[in-house]
């Protein structure tokens, strides 16, 4: 950049005025030379105008965009600098996420993606650019400057706006909304081979259950204005070295947990050094599960907690037991996990079941059992209990907290227990203008998170997931079905959970991207 400071001028004593010389007489002594000079000047002006105003980032290698963003250099999507192991992101000794990675090293390798697809969808878009300020851009629906939490951290992280029915999601400082985009075909996916991971629940393992098509495995999420980093398992494991990552929630979070176990296991050379601590290989029963990655001294854990608050029982007047849900009490087992390094929560689907939806004699606060309580009000009370527990028990210098948003189902012709179906869907919803209904419970979550003291990263996957009607297990929930089981599967399909490999792998790529972003924010002085 040229120096813009004013040049110094020497002042001389007045002298006798001399005739003014023209520019042409000073620099050029002939008309031909003068014409040549003007031609050169005109060419330079034309070239500069083309450079500045060229609308295409594809046809011309120079653009002002490249001053601010790092582009993949070619269709192989290899970033200029690949970080050395010692520079990979990691959780520091104080429990905070640290990294020596710069923005240009952010994503590592993008993998061998289709050059045609990558050229069309990625070559002109920046990899995620990291925020330059700790506060996010504000608008009418964002949060007040004064709502800051302890330790100087913002009280509300990840949701910039809840306009457009809450679907705007996480907006990075470079204006990229990771959750606004579309699914594109990419034959370099899935991130691990179907059938290669022994830790996928049978009901999620569509490949082993003989689903005949596999197109649902070959889509990646493409945000509109940037590129989502491809999951790098080794980087993620280095980031988690010596740490605990715990998923807490319902079977959809178990779906996501199993996905991450498989993604990270796939990057480990000696697979025998990845195991469930108690030796279990079936994870559908109640309780907690604990995968160890021995070479990294880290764990991926899952705690079943479909409501996040405590399920309970009370004695009725006739001496029988009655199930209730304690809206004012966090699930007791969660105290064991408040010192984890990364927590990923969810709750949603169990609030749609008959008992919770009806709300008759089920919800309890203290000794009081509501004879009738609307499910939305009950959900708000439960989420408030969860938020207060986090504020009182989580040290944000030690623990990073995520909440994964609602994962839509795709039952057609009925509900999950009344013959709803999704069998035969083989492609995502393609039209970008499609807008599913944003769940009212997620709006309640939005309002509760606003008031929290500690930062929460909201993985707002609702809209992006709603496109994926093709990726549910549907009838492919079990191997070697008898004819009777086959007929039953047609009447009772799974259009809530997801095949693995599949959609939850992308949720984990979003988790990975957010952790990397958070890493860079924390390393700033």
Short mmCIF file of C-alpha atoms in Angstrom, two decimals:
data_model
loop_
_atom_site.label_atom_id
_atom_site.label_comp_id
_atom_site.label_asym_id
_atom_site.label_seq_id
_atom_site.Cartn_x
_atom_site.Cartn_y
_atom_site.Cartn_z
CA UNK A 1 0.00 0.00 0.00
CA UNK A 2 1.34 3.41 -0.92
CA UNK A 3 2.26 5.78 1.86
CA UNK A 4 -0.60 8.24 2.27
CA UNK A 5 1.27 10.70 4.52
CA UNK A 6 1.82 14.18 3.02
CA UNK A 7 5.21 14.76 1.43
CA UNK A 8 7.46 17.39 2.92
CA UNK A 9 8.07 20.50 0.80
CA UNK A 10 11.18 22.62 0.90
CA UNK A 11 10.57 26.37 1.09
CA UNK A 12 12.96 28.61 -0.89
CA UNK A 13 13.28 32.34 -0.96
CA UNK A 14 11.28 34.07 -3.71
CA UNK A 15 12.93 34.01 -7.08
CA UNK A 16 12.27 35.61 -10.38
CA UNK A 17 9.21 34.11 -12.06
CA UNK A 18 9.97 31.92 -15.02
CA UNK A 19 7.64 30.83 -17.83
CA UNK A 20 5.47 27.76 -16.92
CA UNK A 21 6.32 24.58 -18.71
CA UNK A 22 3.61 22.14 -19.88
CA UNK A 23 3.67 18.47 -18.83
CA UNK A 24 4.36 17.38 -22.35
CA UNK A 25 7.31 19.73 -22.69
CA UNK A 26 8.76 18.49 -19.43
CA UNK A 27 8.48 14.77 -20.01
CA UNK A 28 8.16 14.39 -23.74
CA UNK A 29 9.76 16.26 -26.57
CA UNK A 30 7.64 14.94 -29.39
CA UNK A 31 4.00 14.42 -30.14
CA UNK A 32 4.56 10.72 -30.71
CA UNK A 33 6.07 10.23 -27.26
CA UNK A 34 3.20 12.17 -25.72
CA UNK A 35 0.61 10.06 -27.51
CA UNK A 36 2.39 6.89 -26.41
CA UNK A 37 2.34 8.04 -22.77
CA UNK A 38 -1.37 8.85 -22.88
CA UNK A 39 -2.04 5.42 -24.37
CA UNK A 40 -0.16 3.70 -21.57
CA UNK A 41 -2.08 5.75 -18.99
CA UNK A 42 -5.41 4.82 -20.58
CA UNK A 43 -4.49 1.14 -20.61
CA UNK A 44 -3.55 1.24 -16.94
CA UNK A 45 -6.84 2.93 -16.05
CA UNK A 46 -8.81 0.29 -18.01
CA UNK A 47 -6.89 -2.57 -16.40
CA UNK A 48 -7.43 -1.16 -12.91
CA UNK A 49 -11.17 -0.67 -13.54
CA UNK A 50 -11.49 -4.27 -14.70
CA UNK A 51 -9.63 -5.46 -11.63
CA UNK A 52 -11.82 -3.55 -9.18
CA UNK A 53 -15.18 -4.09 -10.79
CA UNK A 54 -14.79 -7.59 -12.19
CA UNK A 55 -17.91 -9.37 -10.85
CA UNK A 56 -16.62 -12.89 -11.20
CA UNK A 57 -14.40 -14.54 -8.65
CA UNK A 58 -13.86 -17.46 -11.00
CA UNK A 59 -12.59 -15.93 -14.24
CA UNK A 60 -10.05 -13.55 -12.82
CA UNK A 61 -7.47 -14.63 -10.25
CA UNK A 62 -7.31 -11.32 -8.44
CA UNK A 63 -10.18 -9.86 -6.45
CA UNK A 64 -10.45 -7.62 -3.46
CA UNK A 65 -12.17 -10.54 -1.75
CA UNK A 66 -8.86 -12.35 -1.65
CA UNK A 67 -7.43 -9.64 0.52
CA UNK A 68 -9.77 -10.64 3.33
CA UNK A 69 -10.41 -14.35 2.82
CA UNK A 70 -8.36 -17.44 2.22
CA UNK A 71 -9.57 -19.40 -0.80
CA UNK A 72 -8.85 -23.01 -1.60
CA UNK A 73 -6.16 -22.83 -4.24
CA UNK A 74 -7.63 -25.40 -6.63
CA UNK A 75 -10.08 -28.25 -6.94
CA UNK A 76 -8.07 -30.46 -4.60
CA UNK A 77 -9.05 -28.05 -1.82
CA UNK A 78 -5.69 -28.25 -0.08
CA UNK A 79 -5.05 -25.22 2.09
CA UNK A 80 -1.71 -23.52 1.54
CA UNK A 81 -0.32 -24.45 4.94
CA UNK A 82 -1.05 -27.72 6.70
CA UNK A 83 -0.52 -27.34 10.45
CA UNK A 84 2.11 -29.38 12.19
CA UNK A 85 0.95 -31.63 14.98
CA UNK A 86 2.33 -29.34 17.66
CA UNK A 87 0.34 -26.42 16.26
CA UNK A 88 -3.00 -28.22 16.20
CA UNK A 89 -5.82 -26.89 18.38
CA UNK A 90 -5.91 -28.32 21.88
CA UNK A 91 -7.52 -27.87 25.23
CA UNK A 92 -4.98 -26.18 27.47
CA UNK A 93 -4.01 -27.02 31.02
CA UNK A 94 -6.62 -24.63 32.38
CA UNK A 95 -9.32 -26.41 30.42
CA UNK A 96 -9.75 -23.68 27.82
CA UNK A 97 -9.41 -24.34 24.12
CA UNK A 98 -6.17 -23.08 22.62
CA UNK A 99 -4.57 -23.18 19.22
CA UNK A 100 -1.53 -21.89 17.41
CA UNK A 101 -3.36 -22.21 14.11
CA UNK A 102 -3.87 -19.16 11.97
CA UNK A 103 -6.90 -18.52 9.81
CA UNK A 104 -5.11 -19.84 6.74
CA UNK A 105 -4.51 -23.15 8.54
CA UNK A 106 -8.04 -23.34 9.77
CA UNK A 107 -9.45 -26.28 7.92
CA UNK A 108 -6.52 -28.55 7.16
CA UNK A 109 -7.21 -30.66 4.12
CA UNK A 110 -10.63 -30.58 2.54
CA UNK A 111 -10.21 -34.02 1.05
CA UNK A 112 -10.45 -35.28 -2.50
CA UNK A 113 -13.75 -33.73 -3.42
CA UNK A 114 -15.28 -33.75 -6.86
CA UNK A 115 -13.56 -31.04 -8.91
CA UNK A 116 -16.72 -30.13 -10.78
CA UNK A 117 -18.81 -29.86 -7.64
CA UNK A 118 -16.08 -28.18 -5.65
CA UNK A 119 -15.39 -25.72 -8.43
CA UNK A 120 -19.02 -24.70 -8.61
CA UNK A 121 -19.77 -24.57 -4.91
CA UNK A 122 -16.53 -23.93 -3.07
CA UNK A 123 -13.78 -22.36 -5.13
CA UNK A 124 -15.28 -18.90 -4.90
CA UNK A 125 -16.19 -19.05 -1.22
CA UNK A 126 -13.89 -18.43 1.75
CA UNK A 127 -13.16 -20.98 4.36
CA UNK A 128 -14.62 -19.86 7.66
CA UNK A 129 -13.06 -16.53 8.54
CA UNK A 130 -12.55 -15.97 12.23
CA UNK A 131 -14.13 -13.05 14.07
CA UNK A 132 -11.94 -10.04 14.67
CA UNK A 133 -13.93 -8.77 17.65
CA UNK A 134 -15.33 -10.56 20.66
CA UNK A 135 -18.78 -9.03 20.33
CA UNK A 136 -21.03 -10.10 17.50
CA UNK A 137 -22.87 -7.84 15.10
CA UNK A 138 -26.06 -6.47 16.62
CA UNK A 139 -29.47 -5.80 15.19
CA UNK A 140 -32.95 -5.33 16.57
CA UNK A 141 -33.30 -8.97 17.50
CA UNK A 142 -29.80 -9.47 18.92
CA UNK A 143 -28.89 -9.01 22.50
CA UNK A 144 -28.14 -5.86 24.46
CA UNK A 145 -24.59 -4.71 24.95
CA UNK A 146 -25.09 -4.83 28.69
CA UNK A 147 -25.96 -8.52 28.88
CA UNK A 148 -22.51 -9.84 29.59
CA UNK A 149 -21.64 -12.73 31.81
CA UNK A 150 -18.90 -13.38 34.27
CA UNK A 151 -15.21 -13.42 33.32
CA UNK A 152 -15.85 -10.86 30.61
CA UNK A 153 -17.42 -13.48 28.32
CA UNK A 154 -20.56 -12.70 26.35
CA UNK A 155 -23.68 -14.14 27.93
CA UNK A 156 -25.08 -15.39 24.65
CA UNK A 157 -22.97 -16.93 21.95
CA UNK A 158 -23.74 -18.38 18.51
CA UNK A 159 -27.22 -17.01 17.76
CA UNK A 160 -26.91 -13.61 16.19
CA UNK A 161 -30.59 -13.28 15.43
CA UNK A 162 -33.80 -15.20 15.86
CA UNK A 163 -35.57 -13.39 13.05
CA UNK A 164 -37.17 -15.36 10.21
CA UNK A 165 -38.82 -17.68 12.72
CA UNK A 166 -35.53 -18.36 14.47
CA UNK A 167 -33.93 -20.05 11.49
CA UNK A 168 -31.04 -17.65 10.93
CA UNK A 169 -28.74 -19.61 13.23
CA UNK A 170 -25.10 -18.93 13.95
CA UNK A 171 -23.58 -16.00 12.08
CA UNK A 172 -19.84 -15.62 12.04
CA UNK A 173 -18.29 -12.17 12.04
CA UNK A 174 -17.53 -12.37 8.34
CA UNK A 175 -21.27 -12.52 7.67
CA UNK A 176 -21.39 -16.26 7.02
CA UNK A 177 -24.38 -18.07 8.47
CA UNK A 178 -23.25 -21.69 8.68
CA UNK A 179 -26.81 -22.94 8.87
CA UNK A 180 -28.10 -21.15 5.77
CA UNK A 181 -27.24 -23.18 2.69
CA UNK A 182 -28.07 -26.34 0.82
CA UNK A 183 -27.08 -29.99 0.52
CA UNK A 184 -24.86 -30.77 -2.47
CA UNK A 185 -23.83 -34.10 -3.89
CA UNK A 186 -20.20 -34.93 -3.14
CA UNK A 187 -18.87 -38.38 -3.99
CA UNK A 188 -15.92 -37.98 -1.59
CA UNK A 189 -18.42 -38.59 1.21
CA UNK A 190 -19.12 -40.38 3.54
CA UNK A 191 -16.35 -39.50 5.97
CA UNK A 192 -16.00 -43.17 6.96
CA UNK A 193 -17.01 -46.23 4.97
CA UNK A 194 -20.48 -47.64 5.50
CA UNK A 195 -20.25 -50.84 7.54
CA UNK A 196 -16.75 -50.04 8.82
CA UNK A 197 -17.67 -48.90 12.33
CA UNK A 198 -18.75 -51.62 14.79
CA UNK A 199 -20.22 -49.12 17.27
CA UNK A 200 -23.29 -48.03 15.30
CA UNK A 201 -26.59 -49.20 16.76
CA UNK A 202 -28.26 -51.80 14.62
CA UNK A 203 -31.28 -49.51 14.23
CA UNK A 204 -29.04 -46.77 12.73
CA UNK A 205 -26.94 -49.07 10.53
CA UNK A 206 -28.91 -48.87 7.29
CA UNK A 207 -26.05 -50.37 5.27
CA UNK A 208 -25.97 -53.60 7.30
CA UNK A 209 -29.76 -53.65 7.33
CA UNK A 210 -29.67 -53.94 3.53
CA UNK A 211 -30.94 -50.54 2.47
CA UNK A 212 -30.48 -50.83 -1.30
CA UNK A 213 -29.58 -47.19 -2.07
CA UNK A 214 -26.66 -45.21 -0.63
CA UNK A 215 -27.11 -41.76 -2.12
CA UNK A 216 -28.07 -40.38 1.30
CA UNK A 217 -24.44 -40.90 2.38
CA UNK A 218 -23.02 -38.67 -0.35
CA UNK A 219 -24.18 -35.19 0.55
CA UNK A 220 -22.31 -32.44 2.31
CA UNK A 221 -23.66 -29.18 3.67
CA UNK A 222 -22.72 -26.07 1.67
CA UNK A 223 -23.33 -22.72 3.42
CA UNK A 224 -24.16 -19.89 1.03
CA UNK A 225 -21.23 -17.58 1.78
CA UNK A 226 -18.38 -19.77 3.01
CA UNK A 227 -17.22 -23.37 3.20
CA UNK A 228 -17.69 -25.64 6.19
CA UNK A 229 -14.37 -27.27 7.14
CA UNK A 230 -14.30 -30.97 6.40
CA UNK A 231 -13.91 -33.01 9.56
CA UNK A 232 -10.25 -33.81 10.28
CA UNK A 233 -10.31 -36.60 12.85
CA UNK A 234 -6.68 -36.27 13.89
CA UNK A 235 -7.06 -32.54 14.45
CA UNK A 236 -10.18 -33.13 16.51
CA UNK A 237 -8.44 -35.74 18.64
CA UNK A 238 -5.50 -33.44 19.25
CA UNK A 239 -7.97 -30.79 20.33
CA UNK A 240 -9.50 -33.27 22.77
CA UNK A 241 -6.24 -34.75 24.03
CA UNK A 242 -6.53 -35.42 27.76
CA UNK A 243 -10.12 -34.16 27.84
CA UNK A 244 -13.75 -35.29 28.13
CA UNK A 245 -16.48 -34.57 25.60
CA UNK A 246 -19.93 -35.55 26.89
CA UNK A 247 -23.21 -35.74 24.97
CA UNK A 248 -26.27 -35.38 27.20
CA UNK A 249 -29.78 -35.91 25.91
CA UNK A 250 -32.08 -38.27 24.06
CA UNK A 251 -31.53 -40.91 21.38
CA UNK A 252 -30.92 -38.20 18.74
CA UNK A 253 -27.87 -37.11 20.73
CA UNK A 254 -26.87 -40.77 20.95
CA UNK A 255 -27.14 -40.77 17.15
CA UNK A 256 -24.71 -37.82 17.06
CA UNK A 257 -22.39 -39.38 19.68
CA UNK A 258 -22.08 -42.65 17.75
CA UNK A 259 -21.34 -40.62 14.62
CA UNK A 260 -18.46 -38.80 16.32
CA UNK A 261 -17.08 -42.04 17.79
CA UNK A 262 -16.96 -43.48 14.27
CA UNK A 263 -15.54 -40.31 12.69
CA UNK A 264 -12.67 -40.13 15.17
CA UNK A 265 -12.06 -43.89 15.31
CA UNK A 266 -11.63 -43.84 11.53
CA UNK A 267 -8.59 -41.56 11.91
CA UNK A 268 -6.86 -43.82 14.47
CA UNK A 269 -4.31 -46.30 13.12
CA UNK A 270 -4.68 -48.89 15.89
CA UNK A 271 -8.43 -49.40 16.22
CA UNK A 272 -7.96 -51.72 19.21
CA UNK A 273 -7.02 -48.67 21.27
CA UNK A 274 -10.54 -47.27 20.90
CA UNK A 275 -13.07 -49.04 23.12
CA UNK A 276 -16.09 -48.63 25.36
CA UNK A 277 -14.80 -48.64 28.92
CA UNK A 278 -17.19 -51.31 30.20
CA UNK A 279 -16.96 -53.42 27.05
CA UNK A 280 -20.54 -52.77 25.97
CA UNK A 281 -21.45 -52.62 22.28
CA UNK A 282 -25.18 -51.94 22.60
CA UNK A 283 -26.14 -48.47 23.79
CA UNK A 284 -29.93 -48.34 23.81
CA UNK A 285 -30.48 -49.09 27.48
CA UNK A 286 -30.62 -46.35 30.09
CA UNK A 287 -27.45 -45.07 31.67
CA UNK A 288 -24.12 -43.68 30.53
CA UNK A 289 -21.49 -44.88 28.07
CA UNK A 290 -17.82 -44.06 27.91
CA UNK A 291 -15.57 -44.45 24.85
CA UNK A 292 -11.83 -44.18 25.44
CA UNK A 293 -9.30 -43.11 22.81
CA UNK A 294 -6.26 -44.53 24.54
CA UNK A 295 -3.56 -42.84 22.45
CA UNK A 296 -5.06 -39.42 23.15
CA UNK A 297 -6.13 -40.03 26.75
CA UNK A 298 -9.55 -38.60 25.94
CA UNK A 299 -13.11 -39.82 26.18
CA UNK A 300 -16.37 -39.43 24.27
CA UNK A 301 -19.31 -40.06 26.57
CA UNK A 302 -23.06 -40.26 26.30
CA UNK A 303 -25.53 -39.76 29.14
CA UNK A 304 -29.15 -40.59 28.53
CA UNK A 305 -31.28 -37.68 29.72
CA UNK A 306 -34.23 -37.18 27.36
CA UNK A 307 -35.71 -34.28 29.38
CA UNK A 308 -32.54 -32.96 31.11
CA UNK A 309 -34.68 -32.72 34.27
CA UNK A 310 -35.40 -35.54 36.71
CA UNK A 311 -37.91 -38.27 35.98
CA UNK A 312 -39.52 -39.29 39.24
CA UNK A 313 -42.22 -41.33 40.95
CA UNK A 314 -44.69 -40.49 43.71
CA UNK A 315 -47.00 -42.66 45.77
CA UNK A 316 -50.69 -42.16 45.14
CA UNK A 317 -53.38 -42.36 47.82
CA UNK A 318 -54.00 -46.03 47.04
CA UNK A 319 -50.31 -46.87 47.46
CA UNK A 320 -49.45 -47.29 43.79
CA UNK A 321 -46.61 -45.43 42.09
CA UNK A 322 -47.18 -42.61 39.63
CA UNK A 323 -44.58 -41.29 37.19
CA UNK A 324 -43.89 -37.56 37.21
CA UNK A 325 -41.40 -35.17 35.70
CA UNK A 326 -39.68 -32.80 38.14
CA UNK A 327 -39.51 -29.57 36.19
CA UNK A 328 -37.59 -27.88 39.01
CA UNK A 329 -34.83 -30.51 39.39
CA UNK A 330 -31.95 -31.25 37.02
CA UNK A 331 -31.34 -34.94 36.35
CA UNK A 332 -29.31 -36.09 39.35
CA UNK A 333 -26.65 -37.92 37.34
CA UNK A 334 -25.60 -34.73 35.55
CA UNK A 335 -23.60 -33.54 38.54
CA UNK A 336 -20.98 -36.11 37.53
CA UNK A 337 -20.38 -34.28 34.26
CA UNK A 338 -20.26 -30.61 35.21
CA UNK A 339 -16.45 -30.62 35.08
CA UNK A 340 -16.28 -32.07 31.55
CA UNK A 341 -14.36 -30.04 29.00
CA UNK A 342 -17.06 -30.03 26.31
CA UNK A 343 -20.79 -30.62 26.91
CA UNK A 344 -23.31 -31.12 24.09
CA UNK A 345 -26.96 -31.06 25.23
CA UNK A 346 -30.25 -31.66 23.51
CA UNK A 347 -33.86 -32.31 24.41
CA UNK A 348 -36.89 -32.25 22.17
CA UNK A 349 -38.46 -35.42 20.85
CA UNK A 350 -39.69 -36.82 24.14
CA UNK A 351 -41.70 -33.64 24.63
CA UNK A 352 -43.86 -34.72 21.67
CA UNK A 353 -44.92 -38.04 23.23
CA UNK A 354 -48.48 -38.54 24.43
CA UNK A 355 -47.80 -38.23 28.16
CA UNK A 356 -45.86 -34.99 27.87
CA UNK A 357 -48.13 -33.50 25.21
CA UNK A 358 -51.26 -34.23 27.23
CA UNK A 359 -49.70 -32.88 30.43
CA UNK A 360 -52.30 -34.32 32.80
CA UNK A 361 -51.05 -35.13 36.31
CA UNK A 362 -47.50 -35.59 35.05
CA UNK A 363 -45.55 -32.39 35.66
CA UNK A 364 -44.29 -31.70 39.18
CA UNK A 365 -42.63 -28.78 41.00
CA UNK A 366 -41.69 -29.36 44.62
CA UNK A 367 -44.51 -31.38 46.14
CA UNK A 368 -47.07 -29.94 43.75
CA UNK A 369 -48.29 -32.00 40.79
CA UNK A 370 -50.09 -30.05 38.09
CA UNK A 371 -53.46 -31.52 37.19
CA UNK A 372 -52.97 -29.92 33.77
CA UNK A 373 -50.01 -28.01 32.29
CA UNK A 374 -49.39 -27.02 28.69
CA UNK A 375 -46.35 -28.79 27.25
CA UNK A 376 -44.76 -25.54 26.06
CA UNK A 377 -44.95 -24.03 29.53
CA UNK A 378 -43.56 -27.25 31.01
CA UNK A 379 -40.69 -27.22 28.50
CA UNK A 380 -39.90 -23.62 29.40
CA UNK A 381 -39.74 -24.49 33.09
CA UNK A 382 -37.46 -27.48 32.40
CA UNK A 383 -35.10 -25.49 30.18
CA UNK A 384 -34.96 -22.72 32.80
CA UNK A 385 -33.97 -25.32 35.41
CA UNK A 386 -31.24 -26.58 33.07
CA UNK A 387 -29.99 -23.03 32.42
CA UNK A 388 -29.85 -22.16 36.11
CA UNK A 389 -27.97 -25.37 36.85
CA UNK A 390 -25.39 -24.50 34.18
CA UNK A 391 -24.99 -20.93 35.47
CA UNK A 392 -24.48 -22.21 39.01
CA UNK A 393 -22.19 -25.16 38.25
CA UNK A 394 -20.22 -24.60 35.03
CA UNK A 395 -16.93 -22.76 34.92
CA UNK A 396 -16.77 -21.19 31.43
CA UNK A 397 -12.98 -21.03 31.67
CA UNK A 398 -12.99 -24.83 31.92
CA UNK A 399 -16.06 -26.06 30.04
CA UNK A 400 -17.48 -25.27 26.60
CA UNK A 401 -21.26 -25.80 26.37
CA UNK A 402 -23.28 -26.55 23.24
CA UNK A 403 -26.98 -27.09 22.68
CA UNK A 404 -27.93 -28.95 19.52
CA UNK A 405 -31.26 -27.75 18.17
CA UNK A 406 -34.31 -29.75 17.20
CA UNK A 407 -33.93 -32.44 14.54
CA UNK A 408 -37.14 -32.57 12.45
CA UNK A 409 -38.82 -35.86 11.62
CA UNK A 410 -40.42 -36.71 8.28
CA UNK A 411 -43.45 -38.86 9.00
CA UNK A 412 -45.98 -38.77 6.19
CA UNK A 413 -49.52 -40.05 6.56
CA UNK A 414 -49.38 -40.33 10.35
CA UNK A 415 -47.17 -39.92 13.39
CA UNK A 416 -44.43 -42.19 14.74
CA UNK A 417 -47.01 -44.41 16.47
CA UNK A 418 -49.87 -44.13 13.95
CA UNK A 419 -48.37 -45.46 10.72
CA UNK A 420 -46.32 -42.45 9.57
CA UNK A 421 -43.91 -43.29 6.74
CA UNK A 422 -40.78 -42.02 4.98
CA UNK A 423 -39.76 -45.18 3.10
CA UNK A 424 -38.85 -44.61 -0.55
CA UNK A 425 -37.40 -41.12 -0.13
CA UNK A 426 -34.00 -41.15 -1.81
CA UNK A 427 -33.13 -37.47 -2.29
CA UNK A 428 -33.13 -34.37 -0.07
CA UNK A 429 -35.62 -31.59 -0.57
CA UNK A 430 -33.82 -29.57 -3.23
CA UNK A 431 -35.59 -26.23 -3.47
CA UNK A 432 -33.85 -23.66 -1.28
CA UNK A 433 -37.02 -21.64 -0.71
CA UNK A 434 -38.43 -24.51 1.36
CA UNK A 435 -39.11 -23.42 4.92
CA UNK A 436 -40.26 -25.88 7.50
CA UNK A 437 -41.93 -24.72 10.66
CA UNK A 438 -39.48 -23.66 13.36
CA UNK A 439 -40.48 -25.49 16.57
CA UNK A 440 -42.07 -23.31 19.25
CA UNK A 441 -39.94 -25.06 21.86
CA UNK A 442 -36.79 -23.78 20.16
CA UNK A 443 -38.10 -20.23 20.44
CA UNK A 444 -38.51 -20.89 24.15
CA UNK A 445 -34.91 -22.11 24.24
CA UNK A 446 -33.81 -18.91 22.47
CA UNK A 447 -35.43 -16.73 25.13
CA UNK A 448 -33.95 -18.73 28.01
CA UNK A 449 -30.40 -18.71 26.61
CA UNK A 450 -30.56 -14.93 26.28
CA UNK A 451 -30.72 -14.60 30.05
CA UNK A 452 -27.87 -16.97 30.87
CA UNK A 453 -24.60 -15.90 32.43
CA UNK A 454 -22.34 -18.43 30.71
CA UNK A 455 -21.85 -18.61 26.94
CA UNK A 456 -23.83 -21.24 25.05
CA UNK A 457 -23.08 -22.33 21.49
CA UNK A 458 -26.35 -23.15 19.75
CA UNK A 459 -26.06 -25.65 16.91
CA UNK A 460 -29.23 -24.60 15.10
CA UNK A 461 -29.56 -27.62 12.81
CA UNK A 462 -33.35 -27.45 12.43
CA UNK A 463 -33.61 -25.92 8.97
CA UNK A 464 -30.68 -27.75 7.38
CA UNK A 465 -31.87 -31.07 8.76
CA UNK A 466 -35.43 -30.52 7.58
CA UNK A 467 -34.24 -30.90 3.96
CA UNK A 468 -33.08 -34.49 4.63
CA UNK A 469 -36.24 -36.53 4.30
CA UNK A 470 -34.13 -39.18 2.49
CA UNK A 471 -31.72 -40.12 5.28
CA UNK A 472 -33.85 -41.86 7.94
CA UNK A 473 -33.67 -45.60 8.68
CA UNK A 474 -37.38 -45.94 7.77
CA UNK A 475 -37.90 -49.72 7.42
CA UNK A 476 -34.19 -50.60 7.55
CA UNK A 477 -33.88 -50.95 11.31
CA UNK A 478 -32.89 -54.58 11.73
CA UNK A 479 -31.01 -57.33 9.91
CA UNK A 480 -32.51 -60.58 8.67
CA UNK A 481 -36.16 -59.72 9.20
CA UNK A 482 -38.79 -62.42 9.27
CA UNK A 483 -41.80 -61.87 7.05
CA UNK A 484 -43.85 -60.87 10.08
CA UNK A 485 -41.18 -58.34 11.14
CA UNK A 486 -41.02 -57.00 7.60
CA UNK A 487 -44.73 -56.31 7.57
CA UNK A 488 -44.48 -54.67 10.99
CA UNK A 489 -41.60 -52.47 9.84
CA UNK A 490 -43.79 -51.08 7.06
CA UNK A 491 -46.35 -50.00 9.66
CA UNK A 492 -43.81 -48.73 12.19
CA UNK A 493 -41.05 -46.81 10.42
CA UNK A 494 -38.26 -44.74 11.94
CA UNK A 495 -38.46 -41.27 10.39
CA UNK A 496 -36.88 -39.51 13.40
CA UNK A 497 -33.38 -40.96 13.74
CA UNK A 498 -30.71 -40.99 11.05
CA UNK A 499 -28.76 -43.62 9.15
CA UNK A 500 -25.03 -43.70 9.87
CA UNK A 501 -22.99 -42.64 7.98
CA UNK A 502 -25.33 -39.74 7.40
CA UNK A 503 -26.72 -36.44 8.65
CA UNK A 504 -25.26 -36.52 12.21
CA UNK A 505 -21.78 -36.57 10.64
CA UNK A 506 -22.51 -33.06 9.38
CA UNK A 507 -23.70 -32.00 12.84
CA UNK A 508 -20.28 -33.07 14.08
CA UNK A 509 -18.55 -31.11 11.33
CA UNK A 510 -20.44 -28.07 12.64
CA UNK A 511 -19.31 -28.92 16.18
CA UNK A 512 -15.74 -29.16 14.92
CA UNK A 513 -15.97 -25.80 13.12
CA UNK A 514 -17.39 -24.07 16.20
CA UNK A 515 -14.67 -25.50 18.44
CA UNK A 516 -12.02 -24.25 16.06
CA UNK A 517 -13.62 -20.81 15.96
CA UNK A 518 -13.85 -20.74 19.73
CA UNK A 519 -10.22 -21.79 19.91
CA UNK A 520 -9.17 -18.73 17.95
CA UNK A 521 -11.33 -16.43 20.04
CA UNK A 522 -9.79 -17.72 23.26
CA UNK A 523 -6.20 -17.35 22.11
CA UNK A 524 -6.61 -13.60 21.54
CA UNK A 525 -5.16 -11.45 24.33
#
